[in-house]
């Protein structure tokens, strides 16, 4: 069965096409700079064929049309025609309290997704554009929505409630939702599978460290707590986001710097984090290089980054009454051996015996980086959100 996965952002569309029974990725690509100058489409087939087309792409629907053209193209395509696609899986960022698992997209579901827009005004609208475009272009093919927030819907109220007037939760649904749920779900299940552990009986801490970063406590197979909140700003220090911040600081800055709420939002979302502290970059590789060359602020940014992940691991171990498995994933988690070593330092008191040799120099590999006798297992588990979306889509459409 061929499953087409779409991940529509505000100015980009990522896509992958799977032969799902074999977990085989047939082709993948990206459309970038939608509605901007210099828009292009890049397609990479699994046999190595690669093509980049510089074309004007004024909107998402046009972008998707070009994608459908290239995947059925005689020279660069993977399909003879579009009828070969059995189902489409969409990444949807925010499902609010309305969705706790992946669903078949119906008119009623779209209505509910529309209602979630106010919770993610930047992310959900492009996701919906993808859904509307596909409905128009391929109306007979079932579409499935897979939500970043769904996995975290199992959190208990003590984890998801903010200490604000309860009426604001009732009135505006203000609470912690968490993100990266598809990734946390995938890597936690995958790591248990590879280590032969019973998923339903583990206390797991999953660190998704990318440009955006979040950490999740997963107890007995269910998300118990996670660091991102109503929005992706809360929690760990990130590439350009503050993570946890004394709210008083924000009011103080707004006063001192005369910022309105939009400017303040941009400050905590786009100008802070590793970039803000280091003044070098939001890209860890560049910050690590600068630190190696003696840049003190880059060193400080890295120290803060590691320390904050460490604090969350401690907090979640306490929250769950222990930890059996610690997982690293995301661009930095998968490719940053120094980051992993630093974060895992001095965790012997938890029963974590880190294996420096197994960890050193390893990038993008699925490996165990704890010693054989370590009570807490530590893994690097590369994430694959698109595969999860394809698998969820497959499971739902085969039951239709
Ligand atoms: P997102 O999906 O949130 O945009 P990614 O998961 O792609 O982010 O992660 C991006 C981060 O991963 C960047 O900070 C980048 O520096 C880091 N990264 C990618 N490859 C490497 C590497 N080889 N070594 C260290 N960091 C890396």
mmCIF file of N, CA, C and O in Angstrom, residues 55-136:
data_model
loop_
_atom_site.group_PDB
_atom_site.id
_atom_site.type_symbol
_atom_site.label_atom_id
_atom_site.label_comp_id
_atom_site.label_asym_id
_atom_site.label_seq_id
_atom_site.Cartn_x
_atom_site.Cartn_y
_atom_site.Cartn_z
ATOM 1 N N UNK A 55 10.847 26.909 -9.495
ATOM 2 C CA UNK A 55 9.566 27.266 -10.097
ATOM 3 C C UNK A 55 8.824 28.240 -9.198
ATOM 4 O O UNK A 55 9.033 28.241 -7.985
ATOM 5 N N UNK A 56 7.951 29.004 -9.833
ATOM 6 C CA UNK A 56 7.167 29.942 -9.022
ATOM 7 C C UNK A 56 6.063 29.161 -8.309
ATOM 8 O O UNK A 56 5.292 28.440 -8.952
ATOM 9 N N UNK A 57 6.023 29.286 -6.988
ATOM 10 C CA UNK A 57 5.011 28.555 -6.221
ATOM 11 C C UNK A 57 4.267 29.561 -5.339
ATOM 12 O O UNK A 57 4.698 29.855 -4.218
ATOM 13 N N UNK A 58 3.156 30.111 -5.861
ATOM 14 C CA UNK A 58 2.492 31.195 -5.139
ATOM 15 C C UNK A 58 1.736 30.756 -3.890
ATOM 16 O O UNK A 58 1.543 31.551 -2.976
ATOM 17 N N UNK A 59 1.297 29.496 -3.855
ATOM 18 C CA UNK A 59 0.526 29.061 -2.678
ATOM 19 C C UNK A 59 0.673 27.544 -2.480
ATOM 20 O O UNK A 59 1.296 26.855 -3.291
ATOM 21 N N UNK A 60 0.077 27.050 -1.385
ATOM 22 C CA UNK A 60 0.252 25.645 -1.024
ATOM 23 C C UNK A 60 -0.325 24.698 -2.084
ATOM 24 O O UNK A 60 0.264 23.671 -2.396
ATOM 25 N N UNK A 61 -1.506 25.081 -2.610
ATOM 26 C CA UNK A 61 -2.131 24.180 -3.581
ATOM 27 C C UNK A 61 -1.247 24.005 -4.818
ATOM 28 O O UNK A 61 -1.075 22.888 -5.320
ATOM 29 N N UNK A 62 -0.650 25.114 -5.274
ATOM 30 C CA UNK A 62 0.265 25.019 -6.423
ATOM 31 C C UNK A 62 1.463 24.147 -6.063
ATOM 32 O O UNK A 62 1.935 23.340 -6.868
ATOM 33 N N UNK A 63 1.962 24.341 -4.854
ATOM 34 C CA UNK A 63 3.104 23.543 -4.385
ATOM 35 C C UNK A 63 2.771 22.064 -4.434
ATOM 36 O O UNK A 63 3.559 21.238 -4.924
ATOM 37 N N UNK A 64 1.587 21.723 -3.925
ATOM 38 C CA UNK A 64 1.182 20.312 -3.896
ATOM 39 C C UNK A 64 1.002 19.775 -5.317
ATOM 40 O O UNK A 64 1.392 18.639 -5.616
ATOM 41 N N UNK A 65 0.460 20.613 -6.209
ATOM 42 C CA UNK A 65 0.314 20.185 -7.606
ATOM 43 C C UNK A 65 1.680 19.811 -8.183
ATOM 44 O O UNK A 65 1.834 18.789 -8.849
ATOM 45 N N UNK A 66 2.673 20.652 -7.934
ATOM 46 C CA UNK A 66 4.021 20.368 -8.439
ATOM 47 C C UNK A 66 4.576 19.077 -7.834
ATOM 48 O O UNK A 66 5.267 18.308 -8.502
ATOM 49 N N UNK A 67 4.277 18.871 -6.548
ATOM 50 C CA UNK A 67 4.760 17.640 -5.896
ATOM 51 C C UNK A 67 4.127 16.424 -6.574
ATOM 52 O O UNK A 67 4.807 15.449 -6.899
ATOM 53 N N UNK A 68 2.809 16.490 -6.792
ATOM 54 C CA UNK A 68 2.119 15.353 -7.431
ATOM 55 C C UNK A 68 2.654 15.126 -8.841
ATOM 56 O O UNK A 68 2.757 13.986 -9.309
ATOM 57 N N UNK A 69 3.011 16.230 -9.523
ATOM 58 C CA UNK A 69 3.598 16.092 -10.863
ATOM 59 C C UNK A 69 4.942 15.368 -10.799
ATOM 60 O O UNK A 69 5.200 14.465 -11.596
ATOM 61 N N UNK A 70 5.768 15.772 -9.847
ATOM 62 C CA UNK A 70 7.124 15.201 -9.835
ATOM 63 C C UNK A 70 7.091 13.735 -9.410
ATOM 64 O O UNK A 70 7.864 12.928 -9.928
ATOM 65 N N UNK A 71 6.182 13.368 -8.495
ATOM 66 C CA UNK A 71 6.199 11.953 -8.055
ATOM 67 C C UNK A 71 5.597 11.017 -9.122
ATOM 68 O O UNK A 71 5.733 9.807 -9.017
ATOM 69 N N UNK A 72 4.949 11.619 -10.143
ATOM 70 C CA UNK A 72 4.449 10.794 -11.257
ATOM 71 C C UNK A 72 5.222 11.093 -12.554
ATOM 72 O O UNK A 72 4.829 10.656 -13.630
ATOM 73 N N UNK A 73 6.289 11.858 -12.423
ATOM 74 C CA UNK A 73 7.089 12.239 -13.594
ATOM 75 C C UNK A 73 7.795 11.002 -14.198
ATOM 76 O O UNK A 73 8.229 10.113 -13.457
ATOM 77 N N UNK A 74 7.880 10.988 -15.518
ATOM 78 C CA UNK A 74 8.486 9.820 -16.207
ATOM 79 C C UNK A 74 9.929 9.591 -15.774
ATOM 80 O O UNK A 74 10.355 8.460 -15.563
ATOM 81 N N UNK A 75 10.697 10.687 -15.652
ATOM 82 C CA UNK A 75 12.124 10.517 -15.348
ATOM 83 C C UNK A 75 12.390 10.474 -13.843
ATOM 84 O O UNK A 75 13.235 9.710 -13.383
ATOM 85 N N UNK A 76 11.717 11.331 -13.078
ATOM 86 C CA UNK A 76 12.082 11.454 -11.668
ATOM 87 C C UNK A 76 11.047 10.869 -10.712
ATOM 88 O O UNK A 76 11.245 10.864 -9.499
ATOM 89 N N UNK A 77 9.927 10.404 -11.260
ATOM 90 C CA UNK A 77 8.829 9.964 -10.409
ATOM 91 C C UNK A 77 8.998 8.565 -9.833
ATOM 92 O O UNK A 77 9.936 7.831 -10.177
ATOM 93 N N UNK A 78 8.065 8.195 -8.964
ATOM 94 C CA UNK A 78 8.059 6.861 -8.348
ATOM 95 C C UNK A 78 6.756 6.139 -8.619
ATOM 96 O O UNK A 78 6.612 4.972 -8.260
ATOM 97 N N UNK A 79 5.767 6.845 -9.216
ATOM 98 C CA UNK A 79 4.461 6.250 -9.481
ATOM 99 C C UNK A 79 4.113 6.434 -10.954
ATOM 100 O O UNK A 79 4.510 7.425 -11.567
ATOM 101 N N UNK A 80 3.310 5.488 -11.462
ATOM 102 C CA UNK A 80 2.830 5.650 -12.847
ATOM 103 C C UNK A 80 1.745 6.714 -12.888
ATOM 104 O O UNK A 80 1.704 7.564 -13.764
ATOM 105 N N UNK A 81 0.839 6.620 -11.924
ATOM 106 C CA UNK A 81 -0.196 7.657 -11.822
ATOM 107 C C UNK A 81 -0.662 7.790 -10.376
ATOM 108 O O UNK A 81 -0.336 6.951 -9.515
ATOM 109 N N UNK A 82 -1.453 8.826 -10.122
ATOM 110 C CA UNK A 82 -1.824 9.164 -8.746
ATOM 111 C C UNK A 82 -2.791 8.164 -8.119
ATOM 112 O O UNK A 82 -2.923 8.116 -6.897
ATOM 113 N N UNK A 83 -3.438 7.357 -8.974
ATOM 114 C CA UNK A 83 -4.351 6.334 -8.439
ATOM 115 C C UNK A 83 -3.629 5.312 -7.572
ATOM 116 O O UNK A 83 -4.249 4.570 -6.820
ATOM 117 N N UNK A 84 -2.307 5.270 -7.734
ATOM 118 C CA UNK A 84 -1.543 4.313 -6.925
ATOM 119 C C UNK A 84 -1.481 4.716 -5.453
ATOM 120 O O UNK A 84 -1.161 3.895 -4.603
ATOM 121 N N UNK A 85 -1.745 5.990 -5.174
ATOM 122 C CA UNK A 85 -1.717 6.427 -3.767
ATOM 123 C C UNK A 85 -2.975 5.910 -3.076
ATOM 124 O O UNK A 85 -4.089 6.180 -3.513
ATOM 125 N N UNK A 86 -2.792 5.167 -1.973
ATOM 126 C CA UNK A 86 -3.949 4.595 -1.285
ATOM 127 C C UNK A 86 -4.495 5.511 -0.196
ATOM 128 O O UNK A 86 -5.680 5.462 0.133
ATOM 129 N N UNK A 87 -3.610 6.303 0.406
ATOM 130 C CA UNK A 87 -4.077 7.200 1.471
ATOM 131 C C UNK A 87 -3.042 8.287 1.699
ATOM 132 O O UNK A 87 -1.874 8.147 1.323
ATOM 133 N N UNK A 88 -3.521 9.369 2.331
ATOM 134 C CA UNK A 88 -2.642 10.510 2.602
ATOM 135 C C UNK A 88 -2.643 10.770 4.105
ATOM 136 O O UNK A 88 -3.711 10.846 4.730
ATOM 137 N N UNK A 89 -1.448 10.905 4.670
ATOM 138 C CA UNK A 89 -1.325 11.226 6.100
ATOM 139 C C UNK A 89 -0.820 12.648 6.247
ATOM 140 O O UNK A 89 0.156 13.032 5.600
ATOM 141 N N UNK A 90 -1.498 13.430 7.076
ATOM 142 C CA UNK A 90 -1.102 14.821 7.295
ATOM 143 C C UNK A 90 -0.574 15.007 8.712
ATOM 144 O O UNK A 90 -1.191 14.537 9.675
ATOM 145 N N UNK A 91 0.529 15.741 8.826
ATOM 146 C CA UNK A 91 0.955 16.168 10.146
ATOM 147 C C UNK A 91 0.106 17.377 10.526
ATOM 148 O O UNK A 91 0.001 18.333 9.763
ATOM 149 N N UNK A 92 -0.490 17.319 11.703
ATOM 150 C CA UNK A 92 -1.240 18.464 12.214
ATOM 151 C C UNK A 92 -0.639 18.814 13.573
ATOM 152 O O UNK A 92 -0.467 17.943 14.433
ATOM 153 N N UNK A 93 -0.265 20.077 13.747
ATOM 154 C CA UNK A 93 0.476 20.443 14.948
ATOM 155 C C UNK A 93 -0.410 20.386 16.195
ATOM 156 O O UNK A 93 -0.085 19.720 17.166
ATOM 157 N N UNK A 94 -1.537 21.079 16.170
ATOM 158 C CA UNK A 94 -2.304 21.205 17.415
ATOM 159 C C UNK A 94 -3.671 20.559 17.309
ATOM 160 O O UNK A 94 -4.477 20.931 16.461
ATOM 161 N N UNK A 95 -3.918 19.601 18.166
ATOM 162 C CA UNK A 95 -5.238 18.967 18.195
ATOM 163 C C UNK A 95 -6.023 19.340 19.437
ATOM 164 O O UNK A 95 -7.108 18.802 19.670
ATOM 165 N N UNK A 96 -5.458 20.250 20.236
ATOM 166 C CA UNK A 96 -6.132 20.689 21.458
ATOM 167 C C UNK A 96 -6.569 19.507 22.307
ATOM 168 O O UNK A 96 -5.881 18.476 22.365
ATOM 169 N N UNK A 97 -7.711 19.626 22.964
ATOM 170 C CA UNK A 97 -8.241 18.509 23.757
ATOM 171 C C UNK A 97 -9.199 17.666 22.911
ATOM 172 O O UNK A 97 -9.805 16.725 23.396
ATOM 173 N N UNK A 98 -9.307 18.045 21.641
ATOM 174 C CA UNK A 98 -10.302 17.382 20.784
ATOM 175 C C UNK A 98 -9.791 16.074 20.190
ATOM 176 O O UNK A 98 -10.577 15.230 19.787
ATOM 177 N N UNK A 99 -8.458 15.923 20.107
ATOM 178 C CA UNK A 99 -7.922 14.732 19.451
ATOM 179 C C UNK A 99 -6.870 14.058 20.339
ATOM 180 O O UNK A 99 -5.867 14.671 20.675
ATOM 181 N N UNK A 100 -7.119 12.809 20.707
ATOM 182 C CA UNK A 100 -6.106 12.090 21.488
ATOM 183 C C UNK A 100 -5.490 10.946 20.680
ATOM 184 O O UNK A 100 -4.744 10.144 21.210
ATOM 185 N N UNK A 101 -5.819 10.877 19.403
ATOM 186 C CA UNK A 101 -5.170 9.900 18.523
ATOM 187 C C UNK A 101 -5.378 10.355 17.072
ATOM 188 O O UNK A 101 -6.112 11.320 16.819
ATOM 189 N N UNK A 102 -4.753 9.633 16.157
ATOM 190 C CA UNK A 102 -4.876 9.985 14.739
ATOM 191 C C UNK A 102 -6.291 9.651 14.260
ATOM 192 O O UNK A 102 -6.916 8.720 14.771
ATOM 193 N N UNK A 103 -6.780 10.422 13.288
ATOM 194 C CA UNK A 103 -8.176 10.219 12.840
ATOM 195 C C UNK A 103 -8.315 10.329 11.321
ATOM 196 O O UNK A 103 -7.530 11.006 10.651
ATOM 197 N N UNK A 104 -9.369 9.689 10.839
ATOM 198 C CA UNK A 104 -9.784 9.879 9.453
ATOM 199 C C UNK A 104 -10.364 11.286 9.341
ATOM 200 O O UNK A 104 -11.180 11.699 10.171
ATOM 201 N N UNK A 105 -9.922 12.026 8.318
ATOM 202 C CA UNK A 105 -10.385 13.413 8.199
ATOM 203 C C UNK A 105 -11.742 13.460 7.486
ATOM 204 O O UNK A 105 -11.863 13.064 6.327
ATOM 205 N N UNK A 106 -12.736 13.907 8.236
ATOM 206 C CA UNK A 106 -14.090 14.097 7.693
ATOM 207 C C UNK A 106 -14.409 15.593 7.805
ATOM 208 O O UNK A 106 -13.615 16.352 8.383
ATOM 209 N N UNK A 107 -15.565 16.000 7.308
ATOM 210 C CA UNK A 107 -15.939 17.406 7.427
ATOM 211 C C UNK A 107 -16.045 17.818 8.893
ATOM 212 O O UNK A 107 -15.661 18.918 9.280
ATOM 213 N N UNK A 108 -16.544 16.886 9.711
ATOM 214 C CA UNK A 108 -16.676 17.182 11.145
ATOM 215 C C UNK A 108 -15.293 17.362 11.792
ATOM 216 O O UNK A 108 -15.084 18.252 12.613
ATOM 217 N N UNK A 109 -14.343 16.520 11.377
ATOM 218 C CA UNK A 109 -12.971 16.611 11.906
ATOM 219 C C UNK A 109 -12.345 17.939 11.476
ATOM 220 O O UNK A 109 -11.678 18.623 12.265
ATOM 221 N N UNK A 110 -12.567 18.321 10.226
ATOM 222 C CA UNK A 110 -12.008 19.589 9.740
ATOM 223 C C UNK A 110 -12.565 20.752 10.563
ATOM 224 O O UNK A 110 -11.839 21.664 10.954
ATOM 225 N N UNK A 111 -13.842 20.675 10.872
ATOM 226 C CA UNK A 111 -14.470 21.713 11.689
ATOM 227 C C UNK A 111 -13.755 21.828 13.041
ATOM 228 O O UNK A 111 -13.411 22.917 13.501
ATOM 229 N N UNK A 112 -13.472 20.669 13.643
ATOM 230 C CA UNK A 112 -12.775 20.671 14.942
ATOM 231 C C UNK A 112 -11.349 21.202 14.796
ATOM 232 O O UNK A 112 -10.833 21.889 15.672
ATOM 233 N N UNK A 113 -10.705 20.847 13.667
ATOM 234 C CA UNK A 113 -9.341 21.347 13.435
ATOM 235 C C UNK A 113 -9.365 22.866 13.300
ATOM 236 O O UNK A 113 -8.459 23.555 13.774
ATOM 237 N N UNK A 114 -10.383 23.365 12.640
ATOM 238 C CA UNK A 114 -10.535 24.822 12.484
ATOM 239 C C UNK A 114 -10.636 25.475 13.872
ATOM 240 O O UNK A 114 -10.073 26.539 14.113
ATOM 241 N N UNK A 115 -11.346 24.790 14.765
ATOM 242 C CA UNK A 115 -11.517 25.356 16.110
ATOM 243 C C UNK A 115 -10.203 25.370 16.894
ATOM 244 O O UNK A 115 -10.056 26.117 17.851
ATOM 245 N N UNK A 116 -9.261 24.526 16.492
ATOM 246 C CA UNK A 116 -7.953 24.479 17.182
ATOM 247 C C UNK A 116 -7.002 25.565 16.686
ATOM 248 O O UNK A 116 -5.918 25.736 17.250
ATOM 249 N N UNK A 117 -7.387 26.291 15.630
ATOM 250 C CA UNK A 117 -6.463 27.270 15.041
ATOM 251 C C UNK A 117 -6.023 28.302 16.074
ATOM 252 O O UNK A 117 -4.848 28.667 16.135
ATOM 253 N N UNK A 118 -6.946 28.708 16.943
ATOM 254 C CA UNK A 118 -6.545 29.785 17.863
ATOM 255 C C UNK A 118 -5.469 29.316 18.853
ATOM 256 O O UNK A 118 -4.738 30.122 19.403
ATOM 257 N N UNK A 119 -5.337 27.999 19.027
ATOM 258 C CA UNK A 119 -4.282 27.487 19.906
ATOM 259 C C UNK A 119 -2.927 27.461 19.196
ATOM 260 O O UNK A 119 -1.886 27.461 19.842
ATOM 261 N N UNK A 120 -2.937 27.390 17.864
ATOM 262 C CA UNK A 120 -1.675 27.358 17.101
ATOM 263 C C UNK A 120 -1.849 28.167 15.825
ATOM 264 O O UNK A 120 -1.890 27.620 14.717
ATOM 265 N N UNK A 121 -1.968 29.489 15.972
ATOM 266 C CA UNK A 121 -2.310 30.323 14.821
ATOM 267 C C UNK A 121 -1.258 30.312 13.710
ATOM 268 O O UNK A 121 -1.567 30.618 12.565
ATOM 269 N N UNK A 122 -0.016 29.937 14.044
ATOM 270 C CA UNK A 122 1.019 29.915 13.004
ATOM 271 C C UNK A 122 1.104 28.551 12.320
ATOM 272 O O UNK A 122 1.484 28.454 11.158
ATOM 273 N N UNK A 123 0.781 27.502 13.066
ATOM 274 C CA UNK A 123 1.021 26.149 12.547
ATOM 275 C C UNK A 123 -0.194 25.483 11.933
ATOM 276 O O UNK A 123 -0.093 24.844 10.892
ATOM 277 N N UNK A 124 -1.340 25.575 12.587
ATOM 278 C CA UNK A 124 -2.495 24.825 12.078
ATOM 279 C C UNK A 124 -3.019 25.316 10.723
ATOM 280 O O UNK A 124 -3.413 24.492 9.899
ATOM 281 N N UNK A 125 -3.026 26.630 10.460
ATOM 282 C CA UNK A 125 -3.545 27.049 9.150
ATOM 283 C C UNK A 125 -2.822 26.425 7.957
ATOM 284 O O UNK A 125 -3.488 25.917 7.048
ATOM 285 N N UNK A 126 -1.469 26.390 7.933
ATOM 286 C CA UNK A 126 -0.846 25.710 6.790
ATOM 287 C C UNK A 126 -1.158 24.219 6.749
ATOM 288 O O UNK A 126 -1.300 23.643 5.667
ATOM 289 N N UNK A 127 -1.283 23.563 7.914
ATOM 290 C CA UNK A 127 -1.666 22.146 7.926
ATOM 291 C C UNK A 127 -3.012 21.985 7.238
ATOM 292 O O UNK A 127 -3.222 21.083 6.424
ATOM 293 N N UNK A 128 -3.935 22.876 7.566
ATOM 294 C CA UNK A 128 -5.276 22.801 6.970
ATOM 295 C C UNK A 128 -5.251 23.106 5.472
ATOM 296 O O UNK A 128 -6.001 22.511 4.698
ATOM 297 N N UNK A 129 -4.350 24.015 5.085
ATOM 298 C CA UNK A 129 -4.226 24.306 3.645
ATOM 299 C C UNK A 129 -3.875 23.028 2.891
ATOM 300 O O UNK A 129 -4.386 22.776 1.799
ATOM 301 N N UNK A 130 -2.984 22.241 3.450
ATOM 302 C CA UNK A 130 -2.587 20.970 2.837
ATOM 303 C C UNK A 130 -3.783 20.035 2.712
ATOM 304 O O UNK A 130 -3.969 19.375 1.676
ATOM 305 N N UNK A 131 -4.585 19.996 3.763
ATOM 306 C CA UNK A 131 -5.754 19.104 3.759
ATOM 307 C C UNK A 131 -6.770 19.560 2.703
ATOM 308 O O UNK A 131 -7.259 18.760 1.901
ATOM 309 N N UNK A 132 -7.050 20.855 2.693
ATOM 310 C CA UNK A 132 -8.007 21.385 1.707
ATOM 311 C C UNK A 132 -7.507 21.151 0.282
ATOM 312 O O UNK A 132 -8.265 20.763 -0.605
ATOM 313 N N UNK A 133 -6.213 21.389 0.053
ATOM 314 C CA UNK A 133 -5.665 21.211 -1.300
ATOM 315 C C UNK A 133 -5.798 19.765 -1.748
ATOM 316 O O UNK A 133 -6.196 19.480 -2.882
ATOM 317 N N UNK A 134 -5.464 18.843 -0.858
ATOM 318 C CA UNK A 134 -5.536 17.431 -1.212
ATOM 319 C C UNK A 134 -6.970 16.983 -1.460
ATOM 320 O O UNK A 134 -7.232 16.153 -2.335
ATOM 321 N N UNK A 135 -7.894 17.536 -0.673
ATOM 322 C CA UNK A 135 -9.311 17.192 -0.872
ATOM 323 C C UNK A 135 -9.759 17.601 -2.283
ATOM 324 O O UNK A 135 -10.535 16.932 -2.925
ATOM 325 N N UNK A 136 -9.205 18.747 -2.699
ATOM 326 C CA UNK A 136 -9.572 19.247 -4.022
ATOM 327 C C UNK A 136 -8.895 18.415 -5.125
ATOM 328 O O UNK A 136 -9.525 18.040 -6.107
#
